[in-house]
């Protein structure tokens, strides 16, 4: 069992990895402004390309924040974990670090493949955290996550209607209201 200072270090390390992932998200946006002369700034800010990149950034920022918040609440009252939870947490962290990379694929505007890769990474992340919760809280059901259910809905919609593109992931913002209106069904924390 992992407890005490060793558990604190794992939790602090997890928080640090999440902070790095959020930091990595903003780098492509700063790159845009470094390459542009000041007189062209208005053109860049009003371009569809910029709004696509900004939208990708905002979606991923709030997704990572939501995942971190969920992780934080999951571990907040935990006094010890087993090696399986520690291993699952490592893979959860890997999936967190992949979010900025898949966000970059979305920003490249090449095709919808990035949107599917992004969705798969998010599903893996949520499933890992849900598995951790089932170990830490016996009786917890994986399908109790409103965010996971919204993400699966997003994947279905993007498969049927690919023209929606990455904007379909704004549906993830409905996870919290779902939890509020259906607390007996969705018990994310």
mmCIF file with all atom_site columns, C-alpha atoms in Angstrom:
data_model
loop_
_atom_site.group_PDB
_atom_site.id
_atom_site.type_symbol
_atom_site.label_atom_id
_atom_site.label_alt_id
_atom_site.label_comp_id
_atom_site.label_asym_id
_atom_site.label_entity_id
_atom_site.label_seq_id
_atom_site.pdbx_PDB_ins_code
_atom_site.Cartn_x
_atom_site.Cartn_y
_atom_site.Cartn_z
_atom_site.occupancy
_atom_site.B_iso_or_equiv
_atom_site.pdbx_formal_charge
_atom_site.auth_seq_id
_atom_site.auth_comp_id
_atom_site.auth_asym_id
_atom_site.auth_atom_id
_atom_site.pdbx_PDB_model_num
ATOM 1   C CA . UNK A 1 1   ? 0.000   0.000  0.000   1.00 0.00 ? 1   UNK A CA 1
ATOM 2   C CA . UNK A 1 2   ? 1.085   3.537  -0.750  1.00 0.00 ? 2   UNK A CA 1
ATOM 3   C CA . UNK A 1 3   ? 0.258   6.081  1.935   1.00 0.00 ? 3   UNK A CA 1
ATOM 4   C CA . UNK A 1 4   ? 1.510   9.110  3.805   1.00 0.00 ? 4   UNK A CA 1
ATOM 5   C CA . UNK A 1 5   ? 4.256   11.134 2.134   1.00 0.00 ? 5   UNK A CA 1
ATOM 6   C CA . UNK A 1 6   ? 4.502   8.746  -0.828  1.00 0.00 ? 6   UNK A CA 1
ATOM 7   C CA . UNK A 1 7   ? 0.803   9.226  -1.594  1.00 0.00 ? 7   UNK A CA 1
ATOM 8   C CA . UNK A 1 8   ? 1.161   13.020 -1.231  1.00 0.00 ? 8   UNK A CA 1
ATOM 9   C CA . UNK A 1 9   ? 4.037   12.968 -3.731  1.00 0.00 ? 9   UNK A CA 1
ATOM 10  C CA . UNK A 1 10  ? 1.950   11.008 -6.267  1.00 0.00 ? 10  UNK A CA 1
ATOM 11  C CA . UNK A 1 11  ? -0.940  13.463 -5.891  1.00 0.00 ? 11  UNK A CA 1
ATOM 12  C CA . UNK A 1 12  ? 1.356   16.518 -6.139  1.00 0.00 ? 12  UNK A CA 1
ATOM 13  C CA . UNK A 1 13  ? 3.109   15.031 -9.160  1.00 0.00 ? 13  UNK A CA 1
ATOM 14  C CA . UNK A 1 14  ? -0.304  14.446 -10.774 1.00 0.00 ? 14  UNK A CA 1
ATOM 15  C CA . UNK A 1 15  ? -1.251  18.086 -10.143 1.00 0.00 ? 15  UNK A CA 1
ATOM 16  C CA . UNK A 1 16  ? 2.042   19.221 -11.701 1.00 0.00 ? 16  UNK A CA 1
ATOM 17  C CA . UNK A 1 17  ? 1.525   17.092 -14.829 1.00 0.00 ? 17  UNK A CA 1
ATOM 18  C CA . UNK A 1 18  ? -1.951  18.573 -15.284 1.00 0.00 ? 18  UNK A CA 1
ATOM 19  C CA . UNK A 1 19  ? -0.499  22.095 -14.939 1.00 0.00 ? 19  UNK A CA 1
ATOM 20  C CA . UNK A 1 20  ? 2.127   21.301 -17.577 1.00 0.00 ? 20  UNK A CA 1
ATOM 21  C CA . UNK A 1 21  ? -0.557  19.956 -19.925 1.00 0.00 ? 21  UNK A CA 1
ATOM 22  C CA . UNK A 1 22  ? -2.574  23.167 -19.604 1.00 0.00 ? 22  UNK A CA 1
ATOM 23  C CA . UNK A 1 23  ? 0.591   25.194 -20.221 1.00 0.00 ? 23  UNK A CA 1
ATOM 24  C CA . UNK A 1 24  ? 1.318   23.186 -23.366 1.00 0.00 ? 24  UNK A CA 1
ATOM 25  C CA . UNK A 1 25  ? -2.113  24.117 -24.705 1.00 0.00 ? 25  UNK A CA 1
ATOM 26  C CA . UNK A 1 26  ? -1.349  27.825 -24.866 1.00 0.00 ? 26  UNK A CA 1
ATOM 27  C CA . UNK A 1 27  ? 1.953   27.517 -26.764 1.00 0.00 ? 27  UNK A CA 1
ATOM 28  C CA . UNK A 1 28  ? 0.350   27.230 -30.247 1.00 0.00 ? 28  UNK A CA 1
ATOM 29  C CA . UNK A 1 29  ? -1.637  30.408 -29.567 1.00 0.00 ? 29  UNK A CA 1
ATOM 30  C CA . UNK A 1 30  ? 1.462   32.351 -28.550 1.00 0.00 ? 30  UNK A CA 1
ATOM 31  C CA . UNK A 1 31  ? 3.264   31.064 -31.659 1.00 0.00 ? 31  UNK A CA 1
ATOM 32  C CA . UNK A 1 32  ? 0.587   32.672 -33.828 1.00 0.00 ? 32  UNK A CA 1
ATOM 33  C CA . UNK A 1 33  ? 1.272   36.108 -32.362 1.00 0.00 ? 33  UNK A CA 1
ATOM 34  C CA . UNK A 1 34  ? 5.058   35.831 -32.490 1.00 0.00 ? 34  UNK A CA 1
ATOM 35  C CA . UNK A 1 35  ? 5.054   35.298 -36.254 1.00 0.00 ? 35  UNK A CA 1
ATOM 36  C CA . UNK A 1 36  ? 2.685   38.125 -37.136 1.00 0.00 ? 36  UNK A CA 1
ATOM 37  C CA . UNK A 1 37  ? 3.608   41.772 -37.634 1.00 0.00 ? 37  UNK A CA 1
ATOM 38  C CA . UNK A 1 38  ? 1.540   44.033 -35.389 1.00 0.00 ? 38  UNK A CA 1
ATOM 39  C CA . UNK A 1 39  ? -0.260  45.634 -38.346 1.00 0.00 ? 39  UNK A CA 1
ATOM 40  C CA . UNK A 1 40  ? -1.681  42.209 -39.311 1.00 0.00 ? 40  UNK A CA 1
ATOM 41  C CA . UNK A 1 41  ? -2.943  41.422 -35.810 1.00 0.00 ? 41  UNK A CA 1
ATOM 42  C CA . UNK A 1 42  ? -6.545  42.416 -36.618 1.00 0.00 ? 42  UNK A CA 1
ATOM 43  C CA . UNK A 1 43  ? -6.512  40.145 -39.679 1.00 0.00 ? 43  UNK A CA 1
ATOM 44  C CA . UNK A 1 44  ? -5.308  37.224 -37.577 1.00 0.00 ? 44  UNK A CA 1
ATOM 45  C CA . UNK A 1 45  ? -7.825  37.839 -34.788 1.00 0.00 ? 45  UNK A CA 1
ATOM 46  C CA . UNK A 1 46  ? -10.684 37.969 -37.278 1.00 0.00 ? 46  UNK A CA 1
ATOM 47  C CA . UNK A 1 47  ? -9.646  34.888 -39.265 1.00 0.00 ? 47  UNK A CA 1
ATOM 48  C CA . UNK A 1 48  ? -11.533 31.606 -39.156 1.00 0.00 ? 48  UNK A CA 1
ATOM 49  C CA . UNK A 1 49  ? -8.228  29.825 -38.583 1.00 0.00 ? 49  UNK A CA 1
ATOM 50  C CA . UNK A 1 50  ? -7.619  31.750 -35.371 1.00 0.00 ? 50  UNK A CA 1
ATOM 51  C CA . UNK A 1 51  ? -11.112 31.002 -34.077 1.00 0.00 ? 51  UNK A CA 1
ATOM 52  C CA . UNK A 1 52  ? -10.596 27.302 -34.789 1.00 0.00 ? 52  UNK A CA 1
ATOM 53  C CA . UNK A 1 53  ? -7.360  27.357 -32.792 1.00 0.00 ? 53  UNK A CA 1
ATOM 54  C CA . UNK A 1 54  ? -8.923  29.388 -29.997 1.00 0.00 ? 54  UNK A CA 1
ATOM 55  C CA . UNK A 1 55  ? -11.905 27.043 -29.891 1.00 0.00 ? 55  UNK A CA 1
ATOM 56  C CA . UNK A 1 56  ? -9.584  24.009 -29.680 1.00 0.00 ? 56  UNK A CA 1
ATOM 57  C CA . UNK A 1 57  ? -7.680  25.688 -26.861 1.00 0.00 ? 57  UNK A CA 1
ATOM 58  C CA . UNK A 1 58  ? -10.822 26.579 -24.894 1.00 0.00 ? 58  UNK A CA 1
ATOM 59  C CA . UNK A 1 59  ? -12.367 23.123 -25.239 1.00 0.00 ? 59  UNK A CA 1
ATOM 60  C CA . UNK A 1 60  ? -9.142  21.425 -24.144 1.00 0.00 ? 60  UNK A CA 1
ATOM 61  C CA . UNK A 1 61  ? -8.531  23.867 -21.293 1.00 0.00 ? 61  UNK A CA 1
ATOM 62  C CA . UNK A 1 62  ? -11.938 23.197 -19.780 1.00 0.00 ? 62  UNK A CA 1
ATOM 63  C CA . UNK A 1 63  ? -11.670 19.462 -20.456 1.00 0.00 ? 63  UNK A CA 1
ATOM 64  C CA . UNK A 1 64  ? -8.310  19.217 -18.676 1.00 0.00 ? 64  UNK A CA 1
ATOM 65  C CA . UNK A 1 65  ? -9.547  21.399 -15.834 1.00 0.00 ? 65  UNK A CA 1
ATOM 66  C CA . UNK A 1 66  ? -12.645 19.221 -15.444 1.00 0.00 ? 66  UNK A CA 1
ATOM 67  C CA . UNK A 1 67  ? -10.533 16.045 -15.490 1.00 0.00 ? 67  UNK A CA 1
ATOM 68  C CA . UNK A 1 68  ? -8.174  17.501 -12.890 1.00 0.00 ? 68  UNK A CA 1
ATOM 69  C CA . UNK A 1 69  ? -11.089 18.583 -10.695 1.00 0.00 ? 69  UNK A CA 1
ATOM 70  C CA . UNK A 1 70  ? -12.547 15.080 -10.929 1.00 0.00 ? 70  UNK A CA 1
ATOM 71  C CA . UNK A 1 71  ? -9.135  13.550 -10.110 1.00 0.00 ? 71  UNK A CA 1
ATOM 72  C CA . UNK A 1 72  ? -8.668  15.950 -7.199  1.00 0.00 ? 72  UNK A CA 1
ATOM 73  C CA . UNK A 1 73  ? -12.057 15.096 -5.699  1.00 0.00 ? 73  UNK A CA 1
ATOM 74  C CA . UNK A 1 74  ? -11.404 11.397 -6.202  1.00 0.00 ? 74  UNK A CA 1
ATOM 75  C CA . UNK A 1 75  ? -8.136  11.526 -4.251  1.00 0.00 ? 75  UNK A CA 1
ATOM 76  C CA . UNK A 1 76  ? -9.050  14.218 -1.701  1.00 0.00 ? 76  UNK A CA 1
ATOM 77  C CA . UNK A 1 77  ? -10.242 11.877 1.041   1.00 0.00 ? 77  UNK A CA 1
ATOM 78  C CA . UNK A 1 78  ? -7.984  8.944  0.165   1.00 0.00 ? 78  UNK A CA 1
ATOM 79  C CA . UNK A 1 79  ? -5.407  7.997  2.796   1.00 0.00 ? 79  UNK A CA 1
ATOM 80  C CA . UNK A 1 80  ? -3.842  5.081  0.945   1.00 0.00 ? 80  UNK A CA 1
ATOM 81  C CA . UNK A 1 81  ? -3.840  3.468  -2.488  1.00 0.00 ? 81  UNK A CA 1
ATOM 82  C CA . UNK A 1 82  ? -2.653  0.159  -3.817  1.00 0.00 ? 82  UNK A CA 1
ATOM 83  C CA . UNK A 1 83  ? -0.145  -0.368 -6.622  1.00 0.00 ? 83  UNK A CA 1
ATOM 84  C CA . UNK A 1 84  ? -2.938  -0.951 -9.142  1.00 0.00 ? 84  UNK A CA 1
ATOM 85  C CA . UNK A 1 85  ? -4.355  2.530  -8.482  1.00 0.00 ? 85  UNK A CA 1
ATOM 86  C CA . UNK A 1 86  ? -0.844  4.017  -8.741  1.00 0.00 ? 86  UNK A CA 1
ATOM 87  C CA . UNK A 1 87  ? -0.326  2.242  -12.085 1.00 0.00 ? 87  UNK A CA 1
ATOM 88  C CA . UNK A 1 88  ? -3.721  3.377  -13.401 1.00 0.00 ? 88  UNK A CA 1
ATOM 89  C CA . UNK A 1 89  ? -2.871  6.918  -12.282 1.00 0.00 ? 89  UNK A CA 1
ATOM 90  C CA . UNK A 1 90  ? 0.346   6.798  -14.351 1.00 0.00 ? 90  UNK A CA 1
ATOM 91  C CA . UNK A 1 91  ? -1.648  5.899  -17.446 1.00 0.00 ? 91  UNK A CA 1
ATOM 92  C CA . UNK A 1 92  ? -4.203  8.585  -16.572 1.00 0.00 ? 92  UNK A CA 1
ATOM 93  C CA . UNK A 1 93  ? -1.346  11.108 -16.495 1.00 0.00 ? 93  UNK A CA 1
ATOM 94  C CA . UNK A 1 94  ? -0.118  9.858  -19.873 1.00 0.00 ? 94  UNK A CA 1
ATOM 95  C CA . UNK A 1 95  ? -3.575  10.432 -21.333 1.00 0.00 ? 95  UNK A CA 1
ATOM 96  C CA . UNK A 1 96  ? -3.620  13.952 -19.820 1.00 0.00 ? 96  UNK A CA 1
ATOM 97  C CA . UNK A 1 97  ? -0.313  14.780 -21.539 1.00 0.00 ? 97  UNK A CA 1
ATOM 98  C CA . UNK A 1 98  ? -1.708  13.468 -24.839 1.00 0.00 ? 98  UNK A CA 1
ATOM 99  C CA . UNK A 1 99  ? -4.563  15.990 -24.777 1.00 0.00 ? 99  UNK A CA 1
ATOM 100 C CA . UNK A 1 100 ? -2.381  18.952 -25.871 1.00 0.00 ? 100 UNK A CA 1
ATOM 101 C CA . UNK A 1 101 ? -0.870  16.803 -28.634 1.00 0.00 ? 101 UNK A CA 1
ATOM 102 C CA . UNK A 1 102 ? -4.277  15.785 -29.953 1.00 0.00 ? 102 UNK A CA 1
ATOM 103 C CA . UNK A 1 103 ? -5.437  19.383 -29.620 1.00 0.00 ? 103 UNK A CA 1
ATOM 104 C CA . UNK A 1 104 ? -2.570  20.344 -31.945 1.00 0.00 ? 104 UNK A CA 1
ATOM 105 C CA . UNK A 1 105 ? -3.841  17.781 -34.462 1.00 0.00 ? 105 UNK A CA 1
ATOM 106 C CA . UNK A 1 106 ? -7.248  19.502 -34.295 1.00 0.00 ? 106 UNK A CA 1
ATOM 107 C CA . UNK A 1 107 ? -5.602  22.891 -34.773 1.00 0.00 ? 107 UNK A CA 1
ATOM 108 C CA . UNK A 1 108 ? -3.855  21.686 -37.916 1.00 0.00 ? 108 UNK A CA 1
ATOM 109 C CA . UNK A 1 109 ? -7.215  21.772 -39.728 1.00 0.00 ? 109 UNK A CA 1
ATOM 110 C CA . UNK A 1 110 ? -6.297  18.824 -41.938 1.00 0.00 ? 110 UNK A CA 1
ATOM 111 C CA . UNK A 1 111 ? -9.333  16.601 -41.507 1.00 0.00 ? 111 UNK A CA 1
ATOM 112 C CA . UNK A 1 112 ? -11.615 15.031 -38.928 1.00 0.00 ? 112 UNK A CA 1
ATOM 113 C CA . UNK A 1 113 ? -9.157  12.286 -37.987 1.00 0.00 ? 113 UNK A CA 1
ATOM 114 C CA . UNK A 1 114 ? -7.790  14.548 -35.253 1.00 0.00 ? 114 UNK A CA 1
ATOM 115 C CA . UNK A 1 115 ? -11.261 14.952 -33.810 1.00 0.00 ? 115 UNK A CA 1
ATOM 116 C CA . UNK A 1 116 ? -11.637 11.174 -33.493 1.00 0.00 ? 116 UNK A CA 1
ATOM 117 C CA . UNK A 1 117 ? -8.141  10.751 -32.012 1.00 0.00 ? 117 UNK A CA 1
ATOM 118 C CA . UNK A 1 118 ? -8.929  13.526 -29.526 1.00 0.00 ? 118 UNK A CA 1
ATOM 119 C CA . UNK A 1 119 ? -12.170 11.796 -28.538 1.00 0.00 ? 119 UNK A CA 1
ATOM 120 C CA . UNK A 1 120 ? -10.464 8.431  -28.074 1.00 0.00 ? 120 UNK A CA 1
ATOM 121 C CA . UNK A 1 121 ? -7.821  10.009 -25.808 1.00 0.00 ? 121 UNK A CA 1
ATOM 122 C CA . UNK A 1 122 ? -10.568 11.637 -23.720 1.00 0.00 ? 122 UNK A CA 1
ATOM 123 C CA . UNK A 1 123 ? -12.487 8.358  -23.464 1.00 0.00 ? 123 UNK A CA 1
ATOM 124 C CA . UNK A 1 124 ? -9.346  6.510  -22.362 1.00 0.00 ? 124 UNK A CA 1
ATOM 125 C CA . UNK A 1 125 ? -8.681  9.223  -19.773 1.00 0.00 ? 125 UNK A CA 1
ATOM 126 C CA . UNK A 1 126 ? -12.183 9.042  -18.352 1.00 0.00 ? 126 UNK A CA 1
ATOM 127 C CA . UNK A 1 127 ? -12.247 5.243  -18.314 1.00 0.00 ? 127 UNK A CA 1
ATOM 128 C CA . UNK A 1 128 ? -8.950  5.163  -16.419 1.00 0.00 ? 128 UNK A CA 1
ATOM 129 C CA . UNK A 1 129 ? -10.251 7.590  -13.804 1.00 0.00 ? 129 UNK A CA 1
ATOM 130 C CA . UNK A 1 130 ? -13.545 5.717  -13.569 1.00 0.00 ? 130 UNK A CA 1
ATOM 131 C CA . UNK A 1 131 ? -11.621 2.469  -12.993 1.00 0.00 ? 131 UNK A CA 1
ATOM 132 C CA . UNK A 1 132 ? -9.614  4.182  -10.237 1.00 0.00 ? 132 UNK A CA 1
ATOM 133 C CA . UNK A 1 133 ? -12.892 5.246  -8.623  1.00 0.00 ? 133 UNK A CA 1
ATOM 134 C CA . UNK A 1 134 ? -14.286 1.704  -8.731  1.00 0.00 ? 134 UNK A CA 1
ATOM 135 C CA . UNK A 1 135 ? -11.213 0.509  -6.827  1.00 0.00 ? 135 UNK A CA 1
ATOM 136 C CA . UNK A 1 136 ? -11.239 3.344  -4.280  1.00 0.00 ? 136 UNK A CA 1
ATOM 137 C CA . UNK A 1 137 ? -15.015 3.297  -3.809  1.00 0.00 ? 137 UNK A CA 1
ATOM 138 C CA . UNK A 1 138 ? -16.500 -0.189 -4.047  1.00 0.00 ? 138 UNK A CA 1
ATOM 139 C CA . UNK A 1 139 ? -19.970 0.023  -5.525  1.00 0.00 ? 139 UNK A CA 1
ATOM 140 C CA . UNK A 1 140 ? -19.131 2.966  -7.795  1.00 0.00 ? 140 UNK A CA 1
ATOM 141 C CA . UNK A 1 141 ? -20.257 2.310  -11.376 1.00 0.00 ? 141 UNK A CA 1
ATOM 142 C CA . UNK A 1 142 ? -18.179 3.349  -14.371 1.00 0.00 ? 142 UNK A CA 1
ATOM 143 C CA . UNK A 1 143 ? -21.273 4.609  -16.213 1.00 0.00 ? 143 UNK A CA 1
ATOM 144 C CA . UNK A 1 144 ? -22.007 7.065  -13.370 1.00 0.00 ? 144 UNK A CA 1
ATOM 145 C CA . UNK A 1 145 ? -19.895 9.751  -15.058 1.00 0.00 ? 145 UNK A CA 1
ATOM 146 C CA . UNK A 1 146 ? -21.943 12.451 -16.762 1.00 0.00 ? 146 UNK A CA 1
ATOM 147 C CA . UNK A 1 147 ? -18.849 13.618 -18.646 1.00 0.00 ? 147 UNK A CA 1
ATOM 148 C CA . UNK A 1 148 ? -18.197 10.107 -19.976 1.00 0.00 ? 148 UNK A CA 1
ATOM 149 C CA . UNK A 1 149 ? -21.790 9.813  -21.159 1.00 0.00 ? 149 UNK A CA 1
ATOM 150 C CA . UNK A 1 150 ? -21.578 13.224 -22.875 1.00 0.00 ? 150 UNK A CA 1
ATOM 151 C CA . UNK A 1 151 ? -18.282 12.246 -24.500 1.00 0.00 ? 151 UNK A CA 1
ATOM 152 C CA . UNK A 1 152 ? -19.770 9.037  -25.867 1.00 0.00 ? 152 UNK A CA 1
ATOM 153 C CA . UNK A 1 153 ? -22.670 11.120 -27.223 1.00 0.00 ? 153 UNK A CA 1
ATOM 154 C CA . UNK A 1 154 ? -20.133 13.465 -28.861 1.00 0.00 ? 154 UNK A CA 1
ATOM 155 C CA . UNK A 1 155 ? -18.419 10.518 -30.547 1.00 0.00 ? 155 UNK A CA 1
ATOM 156 C CA . UNK A 1 156 ? -21.742 9.226  -31.866 1.00 0.00 ? 156 UNK A CA 1
ATOM 157 C CA . UNK A 1 157 ? -22.715 12.674 -33.182 1.00 0.00 ? 157 UNK A CA 1
ATOM 158 C CA . UNK A 1 158 ? -19.340 13.287 -34.850 1.00 0.00 ? 158 UNK A CA 1
ATOM 159 C CA . UNK A 1 159 ? -19.552 9.867  -36.504 1.00 0.00 ? 159 UNK A CA 1
ATOM 160 C CA . UNK A 1 160 ? -23.032 10.533 -37.882 1.00 0.00 ? 160 UNK A CA 1
ATOM 161 C CA . UNK A 1 161 ? -22.529 14.258 -38.583 1.00 0.00 ? 161 UNK A CA 1
ATOM 162 C CA . UNK A 1 162 ? -18.805 14.873 -39.248 1.00 0.00 ? 162 UNK A CA 1
ATOM 163 C CA . UNK A 1 163 ? -19.495 18.447 -40.397 1.00 0.00 ? 163 UNK A CA 1
ATOM 164 C CA . UNK A 1 164 ? -19.927 19.479 -36.748 1.00 0.00 ? 164 UNK A CA 1
ATOM 165 C CA . UNK A 1 165 ? -16.176 19.088 -36.349 1.00 0.00 ? 165 UNK A CA 1
ATOM 166 C CA . UNK A 1 166 ? -14.634 19.860 -32.995 1.00 0.00 ? 166 UNK A CA 1
ATOM 167 C CA . UNK A 1 167 ? -17.542 22.077 -31.928 1.00 0.00 ? 167 UNK A CA 1
ATOM 168 C CA . UNK A 1 168 ? -19.388 18.907 -30.927 1.00 0.00 ? 168 UNK A CA 1
ATOM 169 C CA . UNK A 1 169 ? -17.090 18.752 -27.886 1.00 0.00 ? 169 UNK A CA 1
ATOM 170 C CA . UNK A 1 170 ? -18.803 21.830 -26.449 1.00 0.00 ? 170 UNK A CA 1
ATOM 171 C CA . UNK A 1 171 ? -21.481 19.329 -25.411 1.00 0.00 ? 171 UNK A CA 1
ATOM 172 C CA . UNK A 1 172 ? -19.063 18.235 -22.683 1.00 0.00 ? 172 UNK A CA 1
ATOM 173 C CA . UNK A 1 173 ? -19.999 21.437 -20.879 1.00 0.00 ? 173 UNK A CA 1
ATOM 174 C CA . UNK A 1 174 ? -23.415 19.854 -20.269 1.00 0.00 ? 174 UNK A CA 1
ATOM 175 C CA . UNK A 1 175 ? -21.852 17.263 -17.955 1.00 0.00 ? 175 UNK A CA 1
ATOM 176 C CA . UNK A 1 176 ? -22.221 19.419 -14.861 1.00 0.00 ? 176 UNK A CA 1
ATOM 177 C CA . UNK A 1 177 ? -25.899 20.337 -15.474 1.00 0.00 ? 177 UNK A CA 1
ATOM 178 C CA . UNK A 1 178 ? -26.649 16.654 -16.081 1.00 0.00 ? 178 UNK A CA 1
ATOM 179 C CA . UNK A 1 179 ? -25.083 15.819 -12.742 1.00 0.00 ? 179 UNK A CA 1
ATOM 180 C CA . UNK A 1 180 ? -27.124 18.575 -11.096 1.00 0.00 ? 180 UNK A CA 1
ATOM 181 C CA . UNK A 1 181 ? -30.489 17.547 -12.588 1.00 0.00 ? 181 UNK A CA 1
ATOM 182 C CA . UNK A 1 182 ? -29.931 13.779 -12.312 1.00 0.00 ? 182 UNK A CA 1
ATOM 183 C CA . UNK A 1 183 ? -27.864 13.293 -9.129  1.00 0.00 ? 183 UNK A CA 1
ATOM 184 C CA . UNK A 1 184 ? -29.031 9.714  -8.606  1.00 0.00 ? 184 UNK A CA 1
ATOM 185 C CA . UNK A 1 185 ? -27.821 8.687  -12.063 1.00 0.00 ? 185 UNK A CA 1
ATOM 186 C CA . UNK A 1 186 ? -24.614 10.723 -12.387 1.00 0.00 ? 186 UNK A CA 1
ATOM 187 C CA . UNK A 1 187 ? -22.317 10.636 -9.376  1.00 0.00 ? 187 UNK A CA 1
ATOM 188 C CA . UNK A 1 188 ? -19.067 11.795 -10.927 1.00 0.00 ? 188 UNK A CA 1
ATOM 189 C CA . UNK A 1 189 ? -17.349 12.326 -7.596  1.00 0.00 ? 189 UNK A CA 1
#
